[in-house]
Amino acid sequence: MPGLIAPTGFREYDARWVLGPDLDLEGVETLGLALATLLHELDSPRLVTGHDFRSYSGDVKSALIRGLVAGGAEVHDIGLTLTPIAYFAREALGVPAVAMVTASHNENGWTGVKMGAHPPFTFGPEEMARLKALALEGGRIERPGGHVVTVQDFAERYQAEVASGPKLSRPIRVLAACGNGTAGAFVPEALRRMGAEVIEMDTDLDWTFPRYNPNPEDRVMLDAMAERVRETGADLALGFDGDGDRCGVVDDRGREIFADRMGLMLARDLVADHPGATFVVDVKSTGLYRTDPVLAAAGARVVYGMTGHSHMKRAVAAEGALVGFEKSGHVFFAPPLGRGYDDALVFAREILRLLDRAGGRRLSELEADLPQAFTSLTMNAHCPDTEKYAVVERIASEYRALAAAGGTVLGRGILELVTVNGIRVELEGGAWLLVRASSNKPELVVVVESLTSEADMRALFHDEVKPRLAAHPEVGGWNQEV
C-alpha cells in the first residue's frame, strides 16, 4: 500500500476505475483500509461484501477485503451476487454496511465499489469525499480484530423474499434478457418463483459480454430484446443490467417502455390502494408526471429530484414516498412493497403483478392509455471527469442568460430552469431538455422530450443540444444519438 488509485475514481455516490491504468490491487487494499477507517468513524465497522461476474472482480474483492480486515472490519462475504442481494443481506444478516464490487453496466476493464453504512442508504457526496481524503491523503488507521465470515448460499434467502406474496394467476410469458452478466445466475429462477413462464435470453455467464453490454438503456440491447419478443410472442421482455439493480422493459409489440413511463403506469395502478401517495422521479424522467389526471384525481404528489441511486434513496425516505422512479431503470420501492433501495427484480415483480391485475389487457394497451410523449434515449457525450462539471455550469449559464433575455429555444419560450441536477430547460408546449454530468463516467448526459412528435424530439437534440455542446471543446463523441 498505497498503490495506484486515481482521484477521479471517487464519484458522487460510488467509486469507478479502469483497472490497470487508474487502479491496481494495492490501491484496492488502500481503498479497503480507508473504507474500514470511515466505517469506524460511522460506528458501522461490520459489512457485507460481494462481487459481480467479471474476470477480475474476485481479485478486486479479495484485495478490498485485505484492506478492510487490516482496518479492523468484520466482513461478511456472500460471494458472487447482485447488488440488490448485497443490500438485502445487510438487513437480513443484521450487518449495517455494504461494499459491493461491481462495475455495473460499464464496459469490460472497469471496476468499482458501491458502498453504504446505514440501510437502505448508500454513500452520498459527503461520505465519498471523506473516503477519498482517507484513501489519498492519509489518516487510514490499522486496527486489530478484523476478520471474514463466509456466508454460503445466501441467494436462496433473497429469492424466497423477492418472490413472496401472491403468485401470478396466469403464466405471463417473460423474456428475461441478462446480457451474459451476473443477473443470469439469479433472475430466471426468481421470475419462475413469481409464477412467470420464463424465456431465457443471454443468461449464461460470460464476462466477455459477447453480444452486447448488459445495459438496458443501450439501443443494442433493447433492439435484441425487441427482436426476440417478436420471434417468441412473449408478453414482454425484461432486461437486466450487469449487477441487477436496473431493469429495462420491452412490450408485446417489441417497443421499449422507458422506466419513467413504466413507472407512471405503475403509479396510476398503485394509487388505487395508496391514495395520496408521494412519488419521487429523477430529472431525466418524463414531464407527464406533473400533468397526469389519474395521479391528480388520487391526490398523489410528485417530486422531481437528483439522478443517482444514493440521491434517490435519500429522497424517497425524506419525502415519505411510496416509490422512486429513475429513467435509467433504478426503481426504489418503499415499504410495504420493498425495502427502499433499488432492486430490478422487485421492479419486475410489480410489473408482472400490474399485468396480472389488468384483466387480460396487454402491456402495449396499458401503455397506450398514457398521454403521448416522445422521449429520447439517454445519450452520453465524452467529457473528462476533470472538466465535466465546469462544462455543465457553462451550459447552465448560457440558458440562464437566454431566459433572462426573453430568448427562445426552437421558437419556444423558456418556462422554467430546473437546476437540482445539471440544467433541465422546461419549454412552452411541454417539451424539455436536460444536460447533466454523469456521476460514474467521464461523460455528459443528455435527454430530450417533446409532446408534439418524434421529429420535434430529434430536432431538440440535433438543432439545439448537440450544436450547443459542440461549441465546448472539452465535449467529445456520443455513445448513441436519436
Tab-separated table of C-alpha atoms in Angstrom:
chain	number	residue	atom	x	y	z
A	1	MET	CA	0.000	0.000	0.000
A	2	PRO	CA	-0.884	2.716	-1.028
A	3	GLY	CA	-0.504	1.563	-4.667
A	4	LEU	CA	-2.165	3.230	-7.655
A	5	ILE	CA	-5.537	4.853	-7.041
A	6	ALA	CA	-6.650	7.690	-9.330
A	7	PRO	CA	-8.507	10.547	-7.587
A	8	THR	CA	-11.102	10.719	-10.389
A	9	GLY	CA	-12.465	7.288	-9.419
A	10	PHE	CA	-14.185	8.722	-6.334
A	11	ARG	CA	-17.529	9.837	-7.699
A	12	GLU	CA	-20.683	11.344	-6.228
A	13	TYR	CA	-22.046	8.154	-4.688
A	14	ASP	CA	-19.809	5.224	-5.611
A	15	ALA	CA	-16.342	4.509	-6.991
A	16	ARG	CA	-15.367	3.513	-10.560
A	17	TRP	CA	-11.946	2.990	-12.144
A	18	VAL	CA	-10.397	1.304	-15.160
A	19	LEU	CA	-8.366	-1.488	-13.599
A	20	GLY	CA	-4.724	-1.127	-14.564
A	21	PRO	CA	-4.360	2.475	-15.797
A	22	ASP	CA	-6.292	4.019	-12.883
A	23	LEU	CA	-6.198	1.413	-10.114
A	24	ASP	CA	-4.090	-1.574	-9.102
A	25	LEU	CA	-4.709	-4.210	-6.446
A	26	GLU	CA	-2.506	-2.411	-3.905
A	27	GLY	CA	-4.697	0.636	-4.496
A	28	VAL	CA	-7.755	-1.516	-3.828
A	29	GLU	CA	-6.219	-2.574	-0.488
A	30	THR	CA	-5.708	1.087	0.338
A	31	LEU	CA	-9.358	1.714	-0.505
A	32	GLY	CA	-10.351	-1.153	1.821
A	33	LEU	CA	-8.324	0.254	4.710
A	34	ALA	CA	-9.760	3.738	4.097
A	35	LEU	CA	-13.287	2.300	3.997
A	36	ALA	CA	-12.733	0.428	7.268
A	37	THR	CA	-11.494	3.657	8.847
A	38	LEU	CA	-14.563	5.529	7.628
A	39	LEU	CA	-16.910	2.779	8.836
A	40	HIS	CA	-15.348	3.002	12.311
A	41	GLU	CA	-15.980	6.758	12.223
A	42	LEU	CA	-19.608	5.983	11.339
A	43	ASP	CA	-19.873	3.327	14.080
A	44	SER	CA	-20.568	0.698	11.416
A	45	PRO	CA	-17.422	-1.462	11.098
A	46	ARG	CA	-19.401	-4.595	10.121
A	47	LEU	CA	-20.230	-5.024	6.453
A	48	VAL	CA	-21.400	-7.327	3.675
A	49	THR	CA	-19.207	-7.853	0.609
A	50	GLY	CA	-19.957	-9.465	-2.741
A	51	HIS	CA	-18.771	-9.290	-6.338
A	52	ASP	CA	-20.124	-9.396	-9.886
A	53	PHE	CA	-19.111	-11.807	-12.647
A	54	ARG	CA	-16.084	-10.292	-14.339
A	55	SER	CA	-12.726	-11.967	-14.848
A	56	TYR	CA	-11.050	-9.746	-12.252
A	57	SER	CA	-13.858	-8.964	-9.775
A	58	GLY	CA	-12.906	-11.780	-7.391
A	59	ASP	CA	-9.319	-10.491	-7.205
A	60	VAL	CA	-10.530	-6.949	-6.636
A	61	LYS	CA	-12.832	-8.087	-3.829
A	62	SER	CA	-10.044	-10.121	-2.196
A	63	ALA	CA	-7.781	-7.064	-2.201
A	64	LEU	CA	-10.569	-4.914	-0.795
A	65	ILE	CA	-11.168	-7.460	1.979
A	66	ARG	CA	-7.463	-7.491	2.871
A	67	GLY	CA	-7.626	-3.738	3.431
A	68	LEU	CA	-10.899	-3.973	5.346
A	69	VAL	CA	-9.518	-6.657	7.664
A	70	ALA	CA	-6.349	-4.627	8.234
A	71	GLY	CA	-8.625	-1.779	9.295
A	72	GLY	CA	-10.397	-3.913	11.885
A	73	ALA	CA	-13.633	-4.533	9.952
A	74	GLU	CA	-15.855	-7.593	10.296
A	75	VAL	CA	-16.520	-8.744	6.737
A	76	HIS	CA	-19.479	-10.991	5.831
A	77	ASP	CA	-18.746	-12.194	2.314
A	78	ILE	CA	-21.656	-13.589	0.276
A	79	GLY	CA	-19.596	-14.340	-2.851
A	80	LEU	CA	-20.858	-13.927	-6.419
A	81	THR	CA	-24.034	-11.861	-6.194
A	82	LEU	CA	-26.162	-8.974	-7.409
A	83	THR	CA	-26.078	-5.530	-5.849
A	84	PRO	CA	-29.691	-5.774	-4.522
A	85	ILE	CA	-28.847	-9.126	-2.914
A	86	ALA	CA	-25.938	-7.455	-1.129
A	87	TYR	CA	-28.284	-4.675	0.015
A	88	PHE	CA	-30.777	-7.273	1.245
A	89	ALA	CA	-28.025	-9.238	3.015
A	90	ARG	CA	-27.037	-6.390	5.291
A	91	GLU	CA	-30.603	-6.176	6.569
A	92	ALA	CA	-31.180	-9.948	6.726
A	93	LEU	CA	-27.853	-10.574	8.471
A	94	GLY	CA	-28.093	-7.551	10.756
A	95	VAL	CA	-24.887	-6.072	9.306
A	96	PRO	CA	-25.188	-2.303	8.778
A	97	ALA	CA	-22.695	-1.637	5.979
A	98	VAL	CA	-22.089	-2.929	2.456
A	99	ALA	CA	-19.306	-2.889	-0.149
A	100	MET	CA	-20.329	-4.451	-3.455
A	101	VAL	CA	-17.550	-4.886	-6.018
A	102	THR	CA	-19.145	-4.141	-9.380
A	103	ALA	CA	-18.657	-2.037	-12.471
A	104	SER	CA	-22.425	-2.252	-13.033
A	105	HIS	CA	-23.103	-1.727	-16.751
A	106	ASN	CA	-19.715	-0.206	-17.547
A	107	GLU	CA	-17.634	-1.858	-20.253
A	108	ASN	CA	-15.048	-4.526	-19.516
A	109	GLY	CA	-11.944	-3.122	-17.898
A	110	TRP	CA	-13.925	-1.049	-15.419
A	111	THR	CA	-14.288	-1.971	-11.772
A	112	GLY	CA	-15.807	-0.221	-8.792
A	113	VAL	CA	-17.474	-0.421	-5.408
A	114	LYS	CA	-20.980	0.537	-4.270
A	115	MET	CA	-20.908	1.295	-0.542
A	116	GLY	CA	-23.194	2.266	2.292
A	117	ALA	CA	-23.244	2.353	6.095
A	118	HIS	CA	-26.898	2.530	7.182
A	119	PRO	CA	-29.708	0.590	5.426
A	120	PRO	CA	-31.210	1.317	2.985
A	121	PHE	CA	-28.818	4.114	2.096
A	122	THR	CA	-25.594	4.151	0.111
A	123	PHE	CA	-22.852	6.744	0.347
A	124	GLY	CA	-23.522	10.236	-0.934
A	125	PRO	CA	-21.126	13.076	-1.796
A	126	GLU	CA	-20.162	13.797	1.839
A	127	GLU	CA	-19.148	10.209	2.635
A	128	MET	CA	-17.408	9.823	-0.725
A	129	ALA	CA	-15.394	12.996	-0.127
A	130	ARG	CA	-14.292	11.692	3.275
A	131	LEU	CA	-13.398	8.293	1.794
A	132	LYS	CA	-11.346	9.985	-0.928
A	133	ALA	CA	-9.455	12.049	1.649
A	134	LEU	CA	-8.683	8.973	3.750
A	135	ALA	CA	-7.511	6.973	0.746
A	136	LEU	CA	-5.388	9.679	-0.864
A	137	GLU	CA	-4.262	11.969	1.939
A	138	GLY	CA	-3.675	9.541	4.811
A	139	GLY	CA	-5.492	9.125	8.081
A	140	ARG	CA	-6.149	5.449	7.453
A	141	ILE	CA	-5.922	3.535	10.732
A	142	GLU	CA	-4.949	-0.116	11.078
A	143	ARG	CA	-6.828	-1.863	13.864
A	144	PRO	CA	-6.864	-5.375	15.324
A	145	GLY	CA	-9.874	-7.664	15.281
A	146	GLY	CA	-10.665	-7.646	11.584
A	147	HIS	CA	-11.918	-10.951	10.226
A	148	VAL	CA	-14.012	-12.596	7.500
A	149	VAL	CA	-17.250	-14.555	7.855
A	150	THR	CA	-18.083	-16.591	4.727
A	151	VAL	CA	-21.842	-16.791	4.089
A	152	GLN	CA	-22.888	-19.743	1.920
A	153	ASP	CA	-25.857	-19.951	-0.460
A	154	PHE	CA	-27.347	-16.622	0.548
A	155	ALA	CA	-29.186	-16.147	-2.773
A	156	GLU	CA	-31.838	-18.656	-1.690
A	157	ARG	CA	-32.981	-16.329	1.117
A	158	TYR	CA	-33.200	-13.413	-1.281
A	159	GLN	CA	-35.123	-15.291	-3.953
A	160	ALA	CA	-37.636	-16.505	-1.368
A	161	GLU	CA	-38.265	-12.920	-0.238
A	162	VAL	CA	-38.454	-11.253	-3.658
A	163	ALA	CA	-40.957	-13.890	-4.860
A	164	SER	CA	-43.029	-13.861	-1.670
A	165	GLY	CA	-46.631	-12.740	-1.653
A	166	PRO	CA	-49.365	-13.514	-4.181
A	167	LYS	CA	-48.299	-15.611	-7.170
A	168	LEU	CA	-49.419	-14.731	-10.679
A	169	SER	CA	-52.868	-16.052	-11.524
A	170	ARG	CA	-51.792	-16.838	-15.075
A	171	PRO	CA	-48.405	-17.794	-16.590
A	172	ILE	CA	-47.276	-14.487	-18.085
A	173	ARG	CA	-44.557	-15.181	-20.691
A	174	VAL	CA	-41.491	-13.135	-19.791
A	175	LEU	CA	-38.354	-12.835	-21.876
A	176	ALA	CA	-35.507	-12.412	-19.361
A	177	ALA	CA	-32.503	-10.734	-21.014
A	178	CYS	CA	-29.308	-10.583	-18.957
A	179	GLY	CA	-26.574	-9.776	-21.477
A	180	ASN	CA	-24.439	-12.655	-20.138
A	181	GLY	CA	-23.946	-10.627	-16.977
A	182	THR	CA	-24.311	-11.642	-13.341
A	183	ALA	CA	-28.100	-11.354	-13.384
A	184	GLY	CA	-28.277	-14.534	-15.445
A	185	ALA	CA	-27.388	-16.589	-12.367
A	186	PHE	CA	-30.297	-15.279	-10.301
A	187	VAL	CA	-33.060	-13.662	-12.362
A	188	PRO	CA	-34.698	-16.600	-14.221
A	189	GLU	CA	-35.233	-18.642	-11.047
A	190	ALA	CA	-36.690	-15.664	-9.170
A	191	LEU	CA	-39.119	-14.899	-12.008
A	192	ARG	CA	-40.238	-18.538	-12.126
A	193	ARG	CA	-40.896	-18.454	-8.381
A	194	MET	CA	-43.193	-15.488	-9.007
A	195	GLY	CA	-45.227	-17.688	-11.333
A	196	ALA	CA	-43.951	-16.409	-14.680
A	197	GLU	CA	-43.183	-18.531	-17.727
A	198	VAL	CA	-39.584	-17.541	-18.458
A	199	ILE	CA	-37.870	-17.443	-21.842
A	200	GLU	CA	-34.148	-17.036	-21.162
A	201	MET	CA	-32.022	-14.758	-23.343
A	202	ASP	CA	-28.266	-14.427	-22.859
A	203	THR	CA	-28.434	-15.785	-19.322
A	204	ASP	CA	-25.217	-17.864	-19.499
A	205	LEU	CA	-22.481	-16.097	-17.557
A	206	ASP	CA	-19.743	-14.830	-19.896
A	207	TRP	CA	-17.589	-11.946	-18.769
A	208	THR	CA	-16.615	-11.095	-22.352
A	209	PHE	CA	-20.228	-9.949	-22.979
A	210	PRO	CA	-20.156	-11.480	-26.484
A	211	ARG	CA	-23.406	-9.987	-27.828
A	212	TYR	CA	-23.789	-6.605	-26.129
A	213	ASN	CA	-23.021	-4.852	-22.884
A	214	PRO	CA	-25.699	-5.647	-20.260
A	215	ASN	CA	-27.155	-2.135	-20.161
A	216	PRO	CA	-30.939	-1.845	-20.714
A	217	GLU	CA	-30.574	1.824	-21.697
A	218	ASP	CA	-28.433	0.957	-24.740
A	219	ARG	CA	-30.057	0.613	-28.140
A	220	VAL	CA	-28.174	-2.613	-28.982
A	221	MET	CA	-29.630	-4.494	-26.006
A	222	LEU	CA	-33.112	-3.028	-26.497
A	223	ASP	CA	-33.119	-3.971	-30.185
A	224	ALA	CA	-32.042	-7.537	-29.370
A	225	MET	CA	-34.836	-7.809	-26.804
A	226	ALA	CA	-37.404	-6.422	-29.244
A	227	GLU	CA	-36.421	-8.864	-31.981
A	228	ARG	CA	-36.687	-11.826	-29.620
A	229	VAL	CA	-40.113	-10.716	-28.326
A	230	ARG	CA	-41.436	-10.662	-31.884
A	231	GLU	CA	-39.907	-14.110	-32.538
A	232	THR	CA	-41.303	-15.767	-29.404
A	233	GLY	CA	-44.605	-13.958	-28.903
A	234	ALA	CA	-43.642	-13.153	-25.315
A	235	ASP	CA	-45.905	-10.889	-23.276
A	236	LEU	CA	-42.960	-8.631	-22.513
A	237	ALA	CA	-39.177	-8.565	-22.177
A	238	LEU	CA	-37.323	-7.506	-19.056
A	239	GLY	CA	-33.654	-6.582	-19.477
A	240	PHE	CA	-31.281	-6.557	-16.510
A	241	ASP	CA	-28.012	-4.683	-16.180
A	242	GLY	CA	-24.699	-6.150	-15.080
A	243	ASP	CA	-25.317	-6.044	-11.330
A	244	GLY	CA	-29.102	-6.451	-11.236
A	245	ASP	CA	-30.231	-3.122	-9.843
A	246	ARG	CA	-31.746	-1.796	-13.099
A	247	CYS	CA	-34.440	-3.189	-15.367
A	248	GLY	CA	-35.487	-2.194	-18.880
A	249	VAL	CA	-38.839	-3.066	-20.443
A	250	VAL	CA	-39.923	-4.016	-23.987
A	251	ASP	CA	-43.646	-4.592	-24.543
A	252	ASP	CA	-45.511	-7.275	-26.505
A	253	ARG	CA	-45.120	-5.271	-29.734
A	254	GLY	CA	-41.356	-5.141	-29.367
A	255	ARG	CA	-41.274	-1.480	-28.328
A	256	GLU	CA	-39.260	-0.216	-25.387
A	257	ILE	CA	-41.023	1.462	-22.489
A	258	PHE	CA	-38.543	3.587	-20.568
A	259	ALA	CA	-38.583	3.128	-16.805
A	260	ASP	CA	-40.026	6.579	-16.140
A	261	ARG	CA	-43.020	5.871	-18.388
A	262	MET	CA	-43.343	2.346	-16.971
A	263	GLY	CA	-43.234	3.980	-13.560
A	264	LEU	CA	-46.138	6.249	-14.452
A	265	MET	CA	-48.171	3.167	-15.416
A	266	LEU	CA	-47.328	1.561	-12.067
A	267	ALA	CA	-48.056	4.758	-10.142
A	268	ARG	CA	-51.501	5.005	-11.755
A	269	ASP	CA	-52.214	1.437	-10.653
A	270	LEU	CA	-50.803	1.807	-7.147
A	271	VAL	CA	-52.759	4.946	-6.200
A	272	ALA	CA	-55.956	2.898	-6.183
A	273	ASP	CA	-54.699	1.212	-2.999
A	274	HIS	CA	-52.483	4.105	-1.843
A	275	PRO	CA	-54.431	7.355	-2.419
A	276	GLY	CA	-52.440	10.475	-1.690
A	277	ALA	CA	-49.124	8.643	-2.179
A	278	THR	CA	-45.934	10.525	-2.955
A	279	PHE	CA	-43.705	9.540	-5.875
A	280	VAL	CA	-40.151	10.744	-6.476
A	281	VAL	CA	-38.870	10.891	-10.060
A	282	ASP	CA	-35.435	11.956	-11.271
A	283	VAL	CA	-34.756	14.959	-13.510
A	284	LYS	CA	-34.238	12.684	-16.538
A	285	SER	CA	-37.847	11.499	-16.305
A	286	THR	CA	-40.855	12.442	-18.409
A	287	GLY	CA	-42.774	15.589	-17.579
A	288	LEU	CA	-46.073	13.689	-17.780
A	289	TYR	CA	-45.982	13.067	-14.024
A	290	ARG	CA	-46.711	16.768	-13.488
A	291	THR	CA	-49.918	16.706	-15.513
A	292	ASP	CA	-51.250	13.153	-15.176
A	293	PRO	CA	-55.012	13.270	-14.453
A	294	VAL	CA	-55.143	9.880	-12.706
A	295	LEU	CA	-52.463	10.832	-10.182
A	296	ALA	CA	-54.066	14.235	-9.671
A	297	ALA	CA	-57.506	12.700	-9.039
A	298	ALA	CA	-55.986	10.388	-6.403
A	299	GLY	CA	-54.292	13.301	-4.638
A	300	ALA	CA	-50.836	11.953	-5.444
A	301	ARG	CA	-47.799	14.156	-5.013
A	302	VAL	CA	-44.825	14.065	-7.414
A	303	VAL	CA	-41.375	15.377	-6.515
A	304	TYR	CA	-38.554	15.731	-9.065
A	305	GLY	CA	-35.111	15.009	-7.598
A	306	MET	CA	-31.484	14.362	-8.416
A	307	THR	CA	-30.459	11.455	-10.632
A	308	GLY	CA	-28.348	8.811	-8.893
A	309	HIS	CA	-29.156	5.809	-6.728
A	310	SER	CA	-27.868	7.342	-3.491
A	311	HIS	CA	-29.692	10.623	-4.068
A	312	MET	CA	-32.913	8.802	-4.926
A	313	LYS	CA	-32.775	6.515	-1.868
A	314	ARG	CA	-32.465	9.558	0.358
A	315	ALA	CA	-35.210	11.460	-1.451
A	316	VAL	CA	-37.656	8.548	-1.206
A	317	ALA	CA	-37.036	8.339	2.541
A	318	ALA	CA	-37.109	12.109	3.122
A	319	GLU	CA	-40.351	12.595	1.187
A	320	GLY	CA	-42.060	9.534	2.649
A	321	ALA	CA	-42.580	8.320	-0.924
A	322	LEU	CA	-44.134	5.018	-1.896
A	323	VAL	CA	-41.835	4.626	-4.914
A	324	GLY	CA	-38.980	6.449	-6.595
A	325	PHE	CA	-38.518	6.124	-10.371
A	326	GLU	CA	-35.374	6.832	-12.375
A	327	LYS	CA	-35.389	6.846	-16.171
A	328	SER	CA	-32.270	4.649	-16.160
A	329	GLY	CA	-34.236	1.748	-14.648
A	330	HIS	CA	-33.301	2.172	-10.990
A	331	VAL	CA	-36.611	1.925	-9.086
A	332	PHE	CA	-36.970	2.272	-5.323
A	333	PHE	CA	-39.994	0.664	-3.679
A	334	ALA	CA	-40.512	1.659	-0.055
A	335	PRO	CA	-42.419	-0.498	2.466
A	336	PRO	CA	-44.763	-2.285	2.140
A	337	LEU	CA	-43.698	-3.000	-1.447
A	338	GLY	CA	-39.923	-3.018	-0.957
A	339	ARG	CA	-37.112	-2.024	1.369
A	340	GLY	CA	-36.284	1.434	-0.018
A	341	TYR	CA	-33.347	0.515	-2.264
A	342	ASP	CA	-33.122	-0.126	-5.993
A	343	ASP	CA	-33.846	-3.713	-6.974
A	344	ALA	CA	-34.558	-4.723	-10.572
A	345	LEU	CA	-36.384	-7.900	-9.540
A	346	VAL	CA	-38.786	-6.023	-7.263
A	347	PHE	CA	-39.489	-3.690	-10.204
A	348	ALA	CA	-40.007	-6.747	-12.427
A	349	ARG	CA	-42.348	-8.338	-9.873
A	350	GLU	CA	-44.524	-5.232	-9.667
A	351	ILE	CA	-44.738	-5.016	-13.480
A	352	LEU	CA	-45.887	-8.641	-13.616
A	353	ARG	CA	-48.468	-8.021	-10.904
A	354	LEU	CA	-49.714	-4.959	-12.792
A	355	LEU	CA	-50.235	-7.146	-15.866
A	356	ASP	CA	-51.873	-9.844	-13.764
A	357	ARG	CA	-54.398	-7.325	-12.418
A	358	ALA	CA	-55.105	-5.928	-15.885
A	359	GLY	CA	-57.774	-8.487	-16.755
A	360	GLY	CA	-56.063	-9.802	-19.854
A	361	ARG	CA	-55.097	-6.418	-21.308
A	362	ARG	CA	-51.629	-6.422	-22.845
A	363	LEU	CA	-48.783	-4.178	-21.738
A	364	SER	CA	-48.968	-2.233	-25.009
A	365	GLU	CA	-52.634	-1.478	-24.323
A	366	LEU	CA	-51.867	-0.198	-20.824
A	367	GLU	CA	-49.080	1.967	-22.222
A	368	ALA	CA	-51.456	3.385	-24.850
A	369	ASP	CA	-53.643	4.745	-22.022
A	370	LEU	CA	-50.905	7.232	-21.141
A	371	PRO	CA	-50.726	10.648	-22.804
A	372	GLN	CA	-48.338	10.655	-25.738
A	373	ALA	CA	-44.759	11.802	-25.234
A	374	PHE	CA	-41.676	11.411	-27.395
A	375	THR	CA	-38.689	10.895	-25.127
A	376	SER	CA	-35.152	10.236	-26.277
A	377	LEU	CA	-32.809	7.532	-25.205
A	378	THR	CA	-30.318	8.620	-22.591
A	379	MET	CA	-27.386	9.917	-24.662
A	380	ASN	CA	-23.840	10.391	-23.382
A	381	ALA	CA	-21.085	12.617	-24.782
A	382	HIS	CA	-17.494	12.094	-23.665
A	383	CYS	CA	-16.154	14.810	-21.369
A	384	PRO	CA	-13.195	14.410	-18.979
A	385	ASP	CA	-14.025	13.928	-15.317
A	386	THR	CA	-11.891	16.961	-14.520
A	387	GLU	CA	-13.919	19.180	-16.877
A	388	LYS	CA	-17.490	17.860	-16.981
A	389	TYR	CA	-18.968	19.811	-14.064
A	390	ALA	CA	-17.470	23.090	-15.285
A	391	VAL	CA	-18.839	22.474	-18.775
A	392	VAL	CA	-22.339	21.827	-17.393
A	393	GLU	CA	-22.155	25.029	-15.377
A	394	ARG	CA	-21.223	26.992	-18.521
A	395	ILE	CA	-24.146	25.410	-20.382
A	396	ALA	CA	-26.444	26.330	-17.482
A	397	SER	CA	-25.156	29.912	-17.571
A	398	GLU	CA	-25.957	30.108	-21.282
A	399	TYR	CA	-29.533	29.026	-20.677
A	400	ARG	CA	-29.916	31.388	-17.709
A	401	ALA	CA	-28.771	34.277	-19.902
A	402	LEU	CA	-31.081	33.193	-22.713
A	403	ALA	CA	-34.062	33.035	-20.338
A	404	ALA	CA	-33.243	36.393	-18.779
A	405	ALA	CA	-33.115	37.979	-22.241
A	406	GLY	CA	-36.503	36.522	-23.181
A	407	GLY	CA	-34.939	34.253	-25.777
A	408	THR	CA	-36.429	31.092	-27.209
A	409	VAL	CA	-35.383	27.506	-27.957
A	410	LEU	CA	-36.529	26.453	-31.422
A	411	GLY	CA	-39.164	29.195	-31.233
A	412	ARG	CA	-40.441	28.248	-27.762
A	413	GLY	CA	-40.169	30.338	-24.652
A	414	ILE	CA	-38.375	29.063	-21.558
A	415	LEU	CA	-40.849	28.435	-18.726
A	416	GLU	CA	-38.516	27.143	-16.017
A	417	LEU	CA	-34.895	26.190	-15.388
A	418	VAL	CA	-34.532	23.238	-13.004
A	419	THR	CA	-31.013	23.161	-11.563
A	420	VAL	CA	-31.289	20.459	-8.887
A	421	ASN	CA	-29.017	18.239	-11.044
A	422	GLY	CA	-27.392	19.871	-14.068
A	423	ILE	CA	-29.778	22.012	-16.097
A	424	ARG	CA	-33.285	20.984	-17.209
A	425	VAL	CA	-34.892	23.540	-19.524
A	426	GLU	CA	-38.706	23.420	-19.481
A	427	LEU	CA	-40.223	24.914	-22.653
A	428	GLU	CA	-43.616	26.138	-23.809
A	429	GLY	CA	-45.755	23.282	-25.075
A	430	GLY	CA	-44.370	20.736	-22.579
A	431	ALA	CA	-41.030	19.977	-24.251
A	432	TRP	CA	-37.833	19.936	-22.217
A	433	LEU	CA	-34.138	19.151	-22.437
A	434	LEU	CA	-31.595	18.076	-19.845
A	435	VAL	CA	-27.812	18.329	-19.687
A	436	ARG	CA	-26.006	16.963	-16.626
A	437	ALA	CA	-22.670	15.453	-15.688
A	438	SER	CA	-22.562	11.679	-15.376
A	439	SER	CA	-21.905	10.585	-11.823
A	440	ASN	CA	-19.930	7.473	-12.763
A	441	LYS	CA	-18.200	8.043	-16.115
A	442	PRO	CA	-16.323	10.851	-17.896
A	443	GLU	CA	-19.435	11.900	-19.802
A	444	LEU	CA	-22.234	14.416	-20.105
A	445	VAL	CA	-25.778	13.025	-20.053
A	446	VAL	CA	-28.487	14.372	-22.362
A	447	VAL	CA	-32.228	13.626	-22.528
A	448	VAL	CA	-34.848	15.496	-24.580
A	449	GLU	CA	-38.631	15.145	-24.708
A	450	SER	CA	-41.349	16.532	-26.944
A	451	LEU	CA	-45.108	16.214	-26.556
A	452	THR	CA	-45.563	17.026	-30.265
A	453	SER	CA	-43.724	14.476	-32.407
A	454	GLU	CA	-40.680	12.279	-32.735
A	455	ALA	CA	-39.319	14.689	-35.344
A	456	ASP	CA	-39.580	17.549	-32.875
A	457	MET	CA	-37.792	15.456	-30.233
A	458	ARG	CA	-34.968	14.801	-32.697
A	459	ALA	CA	-34.820	18.500	-33.570
A	460	LEU	CA	-34.402	19.403	-29.911
A	461	PHE	CA	-31.293	17.243	-29.903
A	462	HIS	CA	-29.795	17.824	-33.357
A	463	ASP	CA	-30.685	21.509	-33.757
A	464	GLU	CA	-30.328	22.675	-30.147
A	465	VAL	CA	-28.434	20.499	-27.661
A	466	LYS	CA	-25.826	18.811	-29.860
A	467	PRO	CA	-24.560	22.024	-31.512
A	468	ARG	CA	-24.593	23.871	-28.188
A	469	LEU	CA	-22.380	21.199	-26.609
A	470	ALA	CA	-20.162	21.027	-29.700
A	471	ALA	CA	-19.193	24.654	-29.069
A	472	HIS	CA	-17.320	23.476	-25.973
A	473	PRO	CA	-14.015	21.836	-26.997
A	474	GLU	CA	-13.986	19.521	-23.965
A	475	VAL	CA	-17.020	17.647	-25.324
A	476	GLY	CA	-16.227	14.625	-27.487
A	477	GLY	CA	-18.097	11.843	-29.263
A	478	TRP	CA	-21.505	10.406	-28.430
A	479	ASN	CA	-22.282	6.841	-27.374
A	480	GLN	CA	-25.633	6.951	-29.238
A	481	GLU	CA	-27.932	9.511	-30.814
A	482	VAL	CA	-31.603	9.754	-31.690
